[in-house]
PDB file of C-alpha atoms in Angstrom:
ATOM      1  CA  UNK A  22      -6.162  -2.245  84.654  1.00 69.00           C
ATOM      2  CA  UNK A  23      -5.544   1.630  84.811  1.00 75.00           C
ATOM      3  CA  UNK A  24      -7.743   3.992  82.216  1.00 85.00           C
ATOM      4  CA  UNK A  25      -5.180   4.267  79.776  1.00 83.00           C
ATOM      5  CA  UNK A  26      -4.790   0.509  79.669  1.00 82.00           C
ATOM      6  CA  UNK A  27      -8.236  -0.033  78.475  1.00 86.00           C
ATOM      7  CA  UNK A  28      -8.515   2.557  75.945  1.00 88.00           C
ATOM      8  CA  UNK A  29      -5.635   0.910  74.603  1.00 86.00           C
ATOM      9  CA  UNK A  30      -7.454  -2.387  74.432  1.00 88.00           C
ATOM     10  CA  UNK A  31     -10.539  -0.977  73.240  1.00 91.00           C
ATOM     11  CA  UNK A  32      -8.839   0.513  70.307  1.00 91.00           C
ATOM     12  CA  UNK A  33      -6.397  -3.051  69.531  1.00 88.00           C
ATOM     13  CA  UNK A  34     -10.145  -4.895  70.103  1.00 90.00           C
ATOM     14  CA  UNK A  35     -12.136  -2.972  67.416  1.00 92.00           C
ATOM     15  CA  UNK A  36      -9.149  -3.161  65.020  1.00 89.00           C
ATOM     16  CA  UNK A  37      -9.084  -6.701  65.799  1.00 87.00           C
ATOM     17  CA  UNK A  38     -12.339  -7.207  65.413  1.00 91.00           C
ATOM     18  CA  UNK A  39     -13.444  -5.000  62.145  1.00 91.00           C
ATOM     19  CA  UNK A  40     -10.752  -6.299  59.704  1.00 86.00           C
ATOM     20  CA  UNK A  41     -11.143  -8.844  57.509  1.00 80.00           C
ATOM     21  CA  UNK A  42     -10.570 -12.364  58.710  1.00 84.00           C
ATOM     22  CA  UNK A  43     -12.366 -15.527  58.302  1.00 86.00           C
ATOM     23  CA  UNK A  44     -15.116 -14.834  60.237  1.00 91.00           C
ATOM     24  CA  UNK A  45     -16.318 -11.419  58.479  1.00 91.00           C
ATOM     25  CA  UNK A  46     -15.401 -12.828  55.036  1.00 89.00           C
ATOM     26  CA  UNK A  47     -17.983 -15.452  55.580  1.00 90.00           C
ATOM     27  CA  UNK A  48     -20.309 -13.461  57.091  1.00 93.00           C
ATOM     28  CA  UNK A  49     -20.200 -10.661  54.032  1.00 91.00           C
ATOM     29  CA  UNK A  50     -20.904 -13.867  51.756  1.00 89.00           C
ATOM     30  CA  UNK A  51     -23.962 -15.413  54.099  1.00 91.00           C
ATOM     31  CA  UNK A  52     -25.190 -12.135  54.248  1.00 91.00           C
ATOM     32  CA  UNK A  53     -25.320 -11.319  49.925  1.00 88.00           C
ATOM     33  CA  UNK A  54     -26.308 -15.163  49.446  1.00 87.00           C
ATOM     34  CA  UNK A  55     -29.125 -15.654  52.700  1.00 90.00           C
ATOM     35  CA  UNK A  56     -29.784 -11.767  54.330  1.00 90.00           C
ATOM     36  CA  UNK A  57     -29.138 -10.976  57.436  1.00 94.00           C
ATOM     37  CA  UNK A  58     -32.104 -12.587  59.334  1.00 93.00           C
ATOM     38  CA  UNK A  59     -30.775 -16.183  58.244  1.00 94.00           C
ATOM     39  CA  UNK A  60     -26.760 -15.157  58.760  1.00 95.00           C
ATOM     40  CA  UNK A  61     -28.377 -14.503  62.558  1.00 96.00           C
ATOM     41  CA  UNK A  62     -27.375 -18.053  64.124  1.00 96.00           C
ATOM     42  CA  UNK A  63     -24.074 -17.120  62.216  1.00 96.00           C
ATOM     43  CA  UNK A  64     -23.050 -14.623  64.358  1.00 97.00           C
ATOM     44  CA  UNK A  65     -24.309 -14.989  67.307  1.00 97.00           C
ATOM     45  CA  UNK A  66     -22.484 -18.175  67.233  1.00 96.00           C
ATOM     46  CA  UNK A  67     -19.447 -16.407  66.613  1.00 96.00           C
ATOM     47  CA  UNK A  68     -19.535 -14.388  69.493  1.00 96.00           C
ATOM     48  CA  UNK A  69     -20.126 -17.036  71.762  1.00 96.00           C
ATOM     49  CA  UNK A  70     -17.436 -19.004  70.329  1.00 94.00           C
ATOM     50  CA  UNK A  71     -14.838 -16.178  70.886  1.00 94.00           C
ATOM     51  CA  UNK A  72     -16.150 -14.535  74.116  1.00 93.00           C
ATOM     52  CA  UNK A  73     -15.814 -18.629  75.626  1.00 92.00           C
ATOM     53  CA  UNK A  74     -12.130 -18.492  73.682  1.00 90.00           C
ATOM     54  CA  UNK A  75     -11.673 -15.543  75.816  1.00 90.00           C
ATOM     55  CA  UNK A  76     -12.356 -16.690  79.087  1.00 88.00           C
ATOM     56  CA  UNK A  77     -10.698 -20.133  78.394  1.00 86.00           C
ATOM     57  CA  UNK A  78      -7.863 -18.330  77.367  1.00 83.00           C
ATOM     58  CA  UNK A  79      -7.758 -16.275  80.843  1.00 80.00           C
ATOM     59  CA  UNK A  80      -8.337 -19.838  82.374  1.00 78.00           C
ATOM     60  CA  UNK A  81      -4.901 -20.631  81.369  1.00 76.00           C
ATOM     61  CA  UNK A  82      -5.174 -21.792  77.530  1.00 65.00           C
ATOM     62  CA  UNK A  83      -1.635 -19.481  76.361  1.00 61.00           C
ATOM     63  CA  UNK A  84      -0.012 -21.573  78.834  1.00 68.00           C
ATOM     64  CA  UNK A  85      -1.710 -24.789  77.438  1.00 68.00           C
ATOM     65  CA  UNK A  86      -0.188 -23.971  73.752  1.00 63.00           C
ATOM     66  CA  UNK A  87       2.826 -22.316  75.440  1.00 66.00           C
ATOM     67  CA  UNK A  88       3.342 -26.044  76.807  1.00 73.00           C
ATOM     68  CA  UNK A  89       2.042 -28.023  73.992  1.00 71.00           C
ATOM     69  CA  UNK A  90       3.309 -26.071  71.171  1.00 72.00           C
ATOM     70  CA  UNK A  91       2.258 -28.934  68.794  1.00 76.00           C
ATOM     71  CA  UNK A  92      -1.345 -28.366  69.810  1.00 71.00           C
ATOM     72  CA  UNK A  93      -1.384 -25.231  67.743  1.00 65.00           C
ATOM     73  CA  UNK A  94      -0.168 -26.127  65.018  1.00 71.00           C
ATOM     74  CA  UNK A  95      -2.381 -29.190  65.129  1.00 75.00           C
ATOM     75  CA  UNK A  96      -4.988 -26.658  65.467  1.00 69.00           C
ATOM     76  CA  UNK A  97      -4.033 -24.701  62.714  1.00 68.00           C
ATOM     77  CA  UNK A  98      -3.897 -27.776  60.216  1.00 75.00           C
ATOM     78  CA  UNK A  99      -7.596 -28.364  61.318  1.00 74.00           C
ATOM     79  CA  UNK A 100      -8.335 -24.737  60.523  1.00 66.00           C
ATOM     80  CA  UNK A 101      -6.599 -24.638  57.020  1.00 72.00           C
ATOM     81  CA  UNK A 102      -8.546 -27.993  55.903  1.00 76.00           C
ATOM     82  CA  UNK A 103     -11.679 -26.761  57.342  1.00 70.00           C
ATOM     83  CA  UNK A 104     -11.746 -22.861  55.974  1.00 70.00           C
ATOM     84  CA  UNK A 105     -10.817 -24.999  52.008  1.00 75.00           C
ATOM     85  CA  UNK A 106     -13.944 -26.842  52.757  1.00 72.00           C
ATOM     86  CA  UNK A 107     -15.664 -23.418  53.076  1.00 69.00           C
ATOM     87  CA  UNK A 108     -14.144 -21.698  50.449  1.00 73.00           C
ATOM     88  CA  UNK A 109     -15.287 -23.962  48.246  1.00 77.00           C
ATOM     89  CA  UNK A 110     -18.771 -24.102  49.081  1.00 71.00           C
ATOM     90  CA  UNK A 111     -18.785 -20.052  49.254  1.00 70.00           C
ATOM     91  CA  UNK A 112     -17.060 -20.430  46.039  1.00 68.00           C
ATOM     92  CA  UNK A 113     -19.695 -22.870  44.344  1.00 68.00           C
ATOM     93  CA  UNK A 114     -22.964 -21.460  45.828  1.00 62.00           C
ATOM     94  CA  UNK A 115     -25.648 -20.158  44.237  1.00 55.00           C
ATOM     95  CA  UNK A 116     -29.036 -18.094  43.884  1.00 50.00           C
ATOM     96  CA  UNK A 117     -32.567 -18.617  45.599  1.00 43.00           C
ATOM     97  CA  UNK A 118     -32.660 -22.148  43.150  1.00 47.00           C
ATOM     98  CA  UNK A 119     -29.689 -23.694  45.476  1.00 45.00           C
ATOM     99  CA  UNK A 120     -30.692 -22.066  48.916  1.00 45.00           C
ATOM    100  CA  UNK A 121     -32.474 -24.842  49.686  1.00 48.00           C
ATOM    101  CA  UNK A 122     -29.319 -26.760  49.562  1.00 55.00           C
ATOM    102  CA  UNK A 123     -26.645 -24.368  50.092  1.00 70.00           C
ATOM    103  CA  UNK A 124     -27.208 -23.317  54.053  1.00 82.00           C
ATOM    104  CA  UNK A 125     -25.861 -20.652  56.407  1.00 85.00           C
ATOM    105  CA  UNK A 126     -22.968 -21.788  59.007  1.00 89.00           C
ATOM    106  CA  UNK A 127     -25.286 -22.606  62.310  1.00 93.00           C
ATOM    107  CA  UNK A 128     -24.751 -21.511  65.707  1.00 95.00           C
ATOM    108  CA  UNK A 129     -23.201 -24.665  66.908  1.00 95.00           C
ATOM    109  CA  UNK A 130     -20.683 -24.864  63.868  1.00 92.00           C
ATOM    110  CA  UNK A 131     -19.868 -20.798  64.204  1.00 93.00           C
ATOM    111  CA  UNK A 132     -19.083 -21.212  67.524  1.00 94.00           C
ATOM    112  CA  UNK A 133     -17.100 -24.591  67.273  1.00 91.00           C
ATOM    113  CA  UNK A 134     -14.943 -22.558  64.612  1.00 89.00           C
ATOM    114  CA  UNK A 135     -14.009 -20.382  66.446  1.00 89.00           C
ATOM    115  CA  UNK A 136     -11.785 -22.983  68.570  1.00 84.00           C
ATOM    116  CA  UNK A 137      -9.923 -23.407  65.173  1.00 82.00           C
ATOM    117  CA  UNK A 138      -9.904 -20.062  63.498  1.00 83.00           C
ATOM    118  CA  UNK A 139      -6.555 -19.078  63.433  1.00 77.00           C
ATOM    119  CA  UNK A 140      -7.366 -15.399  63.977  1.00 80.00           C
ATOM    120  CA  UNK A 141      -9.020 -15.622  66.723  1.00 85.00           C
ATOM    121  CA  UNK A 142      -6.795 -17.522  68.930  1.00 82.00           C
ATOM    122  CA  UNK A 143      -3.894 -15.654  67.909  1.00 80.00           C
ATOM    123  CA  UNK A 144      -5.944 -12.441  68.891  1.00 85.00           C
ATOM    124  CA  UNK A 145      -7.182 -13.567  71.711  1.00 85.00           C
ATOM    125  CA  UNK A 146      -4.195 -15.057  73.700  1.00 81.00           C
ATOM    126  CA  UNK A 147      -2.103 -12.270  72.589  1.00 80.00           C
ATOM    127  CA  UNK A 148      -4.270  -9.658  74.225  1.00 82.00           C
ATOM    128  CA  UNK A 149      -4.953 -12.118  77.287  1.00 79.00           C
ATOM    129  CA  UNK A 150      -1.126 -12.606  77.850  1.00 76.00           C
ATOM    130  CA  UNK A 151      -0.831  -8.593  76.975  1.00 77.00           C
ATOM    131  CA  UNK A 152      -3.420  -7.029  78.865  1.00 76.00           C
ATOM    132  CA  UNK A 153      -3.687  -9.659  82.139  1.00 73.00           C
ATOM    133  CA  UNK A 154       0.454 -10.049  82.480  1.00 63.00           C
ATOM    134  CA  UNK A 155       0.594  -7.066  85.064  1.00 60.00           C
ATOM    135  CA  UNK A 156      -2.923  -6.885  86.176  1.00 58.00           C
ATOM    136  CA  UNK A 157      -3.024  -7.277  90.523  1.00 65.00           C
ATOM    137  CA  UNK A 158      -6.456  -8.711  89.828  1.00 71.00           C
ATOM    138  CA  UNK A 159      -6.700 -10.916  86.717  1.00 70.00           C
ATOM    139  CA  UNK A 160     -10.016 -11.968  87.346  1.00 77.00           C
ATOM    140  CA  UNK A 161     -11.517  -8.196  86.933  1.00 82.00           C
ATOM    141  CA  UNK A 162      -8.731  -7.873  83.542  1.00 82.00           C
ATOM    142  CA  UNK A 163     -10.079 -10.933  81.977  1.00 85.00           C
ATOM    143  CA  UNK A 164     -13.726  -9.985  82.476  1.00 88.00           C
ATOM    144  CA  UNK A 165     -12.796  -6.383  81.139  1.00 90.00           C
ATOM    145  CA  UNK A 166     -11.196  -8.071  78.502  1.00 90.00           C
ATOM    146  CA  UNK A 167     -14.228 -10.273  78.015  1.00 93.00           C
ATOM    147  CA  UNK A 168     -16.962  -7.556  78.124  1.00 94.00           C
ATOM    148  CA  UNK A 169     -14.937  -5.071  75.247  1.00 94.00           C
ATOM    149  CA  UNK A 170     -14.431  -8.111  73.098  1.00 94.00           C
ATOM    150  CA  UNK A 171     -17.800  -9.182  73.011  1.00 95.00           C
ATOM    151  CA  UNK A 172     -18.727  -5.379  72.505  1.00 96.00           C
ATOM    152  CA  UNK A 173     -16.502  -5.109  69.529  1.00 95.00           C
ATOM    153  CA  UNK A 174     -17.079  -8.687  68.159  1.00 95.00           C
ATOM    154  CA  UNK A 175     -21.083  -8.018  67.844  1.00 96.00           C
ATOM    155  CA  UNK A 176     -20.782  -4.336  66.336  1.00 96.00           C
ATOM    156  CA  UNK A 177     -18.490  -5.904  63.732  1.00 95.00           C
ATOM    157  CA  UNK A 178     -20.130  -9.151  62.851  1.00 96.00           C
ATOM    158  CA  UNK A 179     -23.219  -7.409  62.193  1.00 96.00           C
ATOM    159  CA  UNK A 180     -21.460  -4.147  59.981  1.00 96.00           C
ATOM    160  CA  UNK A 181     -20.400  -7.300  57.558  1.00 94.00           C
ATOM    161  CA  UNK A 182     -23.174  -9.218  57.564  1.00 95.00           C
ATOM    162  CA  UNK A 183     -25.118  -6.188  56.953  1.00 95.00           C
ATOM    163  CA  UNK A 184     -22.616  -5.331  54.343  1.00 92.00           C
ATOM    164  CA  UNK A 185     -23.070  -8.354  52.641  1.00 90.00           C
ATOM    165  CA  UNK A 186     -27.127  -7.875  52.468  1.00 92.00           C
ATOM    166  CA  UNK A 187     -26.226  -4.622  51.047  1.00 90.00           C
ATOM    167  CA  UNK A 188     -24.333  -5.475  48.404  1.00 87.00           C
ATOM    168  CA  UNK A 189     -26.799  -8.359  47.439  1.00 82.00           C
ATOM    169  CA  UNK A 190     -28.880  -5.637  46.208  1.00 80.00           C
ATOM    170  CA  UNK A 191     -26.020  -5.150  43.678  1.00 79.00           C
ATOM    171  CA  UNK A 192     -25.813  -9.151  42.922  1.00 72.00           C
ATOM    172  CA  UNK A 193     -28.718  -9.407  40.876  1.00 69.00           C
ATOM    173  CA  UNK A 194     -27.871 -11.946  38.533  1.00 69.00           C
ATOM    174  CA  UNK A 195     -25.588 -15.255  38.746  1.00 73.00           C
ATOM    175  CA  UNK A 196     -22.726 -14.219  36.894  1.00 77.00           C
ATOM    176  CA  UNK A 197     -22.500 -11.021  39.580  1.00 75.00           C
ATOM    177  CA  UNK A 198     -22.790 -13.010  42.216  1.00 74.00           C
ATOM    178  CA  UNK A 199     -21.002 -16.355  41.369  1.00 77.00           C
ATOM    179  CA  UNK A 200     -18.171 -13.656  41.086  1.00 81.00           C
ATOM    180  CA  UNK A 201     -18.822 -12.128  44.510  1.00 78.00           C
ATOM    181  CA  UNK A 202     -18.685 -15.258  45.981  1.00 74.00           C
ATOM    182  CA  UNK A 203     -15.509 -16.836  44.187  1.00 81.00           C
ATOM    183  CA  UNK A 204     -14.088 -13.170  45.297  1.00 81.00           C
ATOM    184  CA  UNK A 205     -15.140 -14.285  48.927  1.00 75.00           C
ATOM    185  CA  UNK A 206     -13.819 -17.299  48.626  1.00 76.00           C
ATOM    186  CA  UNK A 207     -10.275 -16.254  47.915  1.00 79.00           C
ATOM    187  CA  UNK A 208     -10.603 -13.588  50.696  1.00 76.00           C
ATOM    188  CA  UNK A 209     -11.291 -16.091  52.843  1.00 70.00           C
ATOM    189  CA  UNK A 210      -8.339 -17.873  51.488  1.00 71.00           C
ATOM    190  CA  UNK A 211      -6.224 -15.245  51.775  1.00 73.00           C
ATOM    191  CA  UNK A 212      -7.070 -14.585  55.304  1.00 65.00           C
ATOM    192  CA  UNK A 213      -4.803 -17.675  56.339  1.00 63.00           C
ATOM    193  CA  UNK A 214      -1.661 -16.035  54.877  1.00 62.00           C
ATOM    194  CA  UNK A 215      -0.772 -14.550  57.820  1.00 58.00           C
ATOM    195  CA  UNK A 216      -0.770 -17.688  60.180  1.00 55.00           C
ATOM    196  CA  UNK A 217       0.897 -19.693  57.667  1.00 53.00           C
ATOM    197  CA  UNK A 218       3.452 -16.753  56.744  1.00 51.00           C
ATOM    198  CA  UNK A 219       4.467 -15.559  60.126  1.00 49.00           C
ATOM    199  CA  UNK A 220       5.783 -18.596  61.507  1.00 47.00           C
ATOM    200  CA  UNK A 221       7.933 -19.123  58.486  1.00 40.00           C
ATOM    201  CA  UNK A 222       9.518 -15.696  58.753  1.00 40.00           C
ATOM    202  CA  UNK A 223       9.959 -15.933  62.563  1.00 39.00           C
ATOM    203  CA  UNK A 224      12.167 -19.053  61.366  1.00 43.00           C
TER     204      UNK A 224
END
């Protein structure tokens, strides 16, 4: 992978990786409901999720859901049902009275999302059948690939958690926040329109 190659990667990877999607609308609401000390797990099991999406992907997953096409879209249904399910308790959550109750996503659950999350498969095999299609060595490609992703995925998933600590600051009674977090919850929502749309319109 020549110089010009990976600056073009780098600069597809932080796009990628700093615009909204599921994972940073969830982490802007963990962060304004439970700071950014408990949203930690959150994240980190985020990256691992995606950096092992990464190398399974370079392992041969695009040619598993080039194959199985119905595996995808299985894996998409899973997503859909799953990211309601969080909407709704974004949606629905509370102050400190509820934090007992209401929790943080944990590292296990983060990362096992990540197998589902729409986004992040569709980003990740893209750029793996992209970037690794030409390479004479796709060992070295998929480890560059690996090494900027996880770069970019950390520097982002903080700047929105972080964000979302900061703007707690402005949530300082329910009504503020129960509107933050119904607004996060129909981000999140929202972030599925392009999975669901794009297949339709290829059609």
């Amino acid at each position: 992978m020549d110089i010009s190659t990976i600056i073009s990667f780098v600069t597809f990877a932080t796009v990628a990786s700093f615009t909204p999607g599921p994972n940073n609308v969830m982490l802007a609401a963990s962060g304004a409901n439970f700071g950014f000390r408990q949203t930690l797990p959150h994240i980190l099991g985020i990256v691992f999720g995606f950096c092992t999406l990464v190398v399974a992907a370079g392992l041969g997953l695009a040619t598993l859901f080039a194959a199985l096409p119905w595996l995808y879209d299985a894996l998409k249904i899973i997503s859909f049902v799953f990211l309601l399910y969080l909407a709704w308790k974004i949606g629905s959550a509370g102050r400190a009275k509820t934090k007992d109750k209401d929790k943080p996503l944990s590292f296990l659950q983060a990362a096992s999302f990540q197998l589902i999350n729409p986004k992040a498969v569709t980003v990740v095999i893209s750029s793996v059948t992209a970037y690794t299609s030409t390479a004479e060595n796709v060992g070295a490609a998929v480890t560059i690939l690996l090494v900027v992703f996880a770069t970019a995925t950390i520097c982002a998933t903080c700047t929105w958690a972080v964000f979302g600590t900061a703007i707690a600051r402005v949530l300082n009674n329910q009504h503020r926040l129960r509107l933050f977090n119904i607004t996060m919850a129909l981000l999140l929502l929202g972030s599925l329109l392009p999975s669901i749309i794009a297949p339709v319109l290829i059609k």
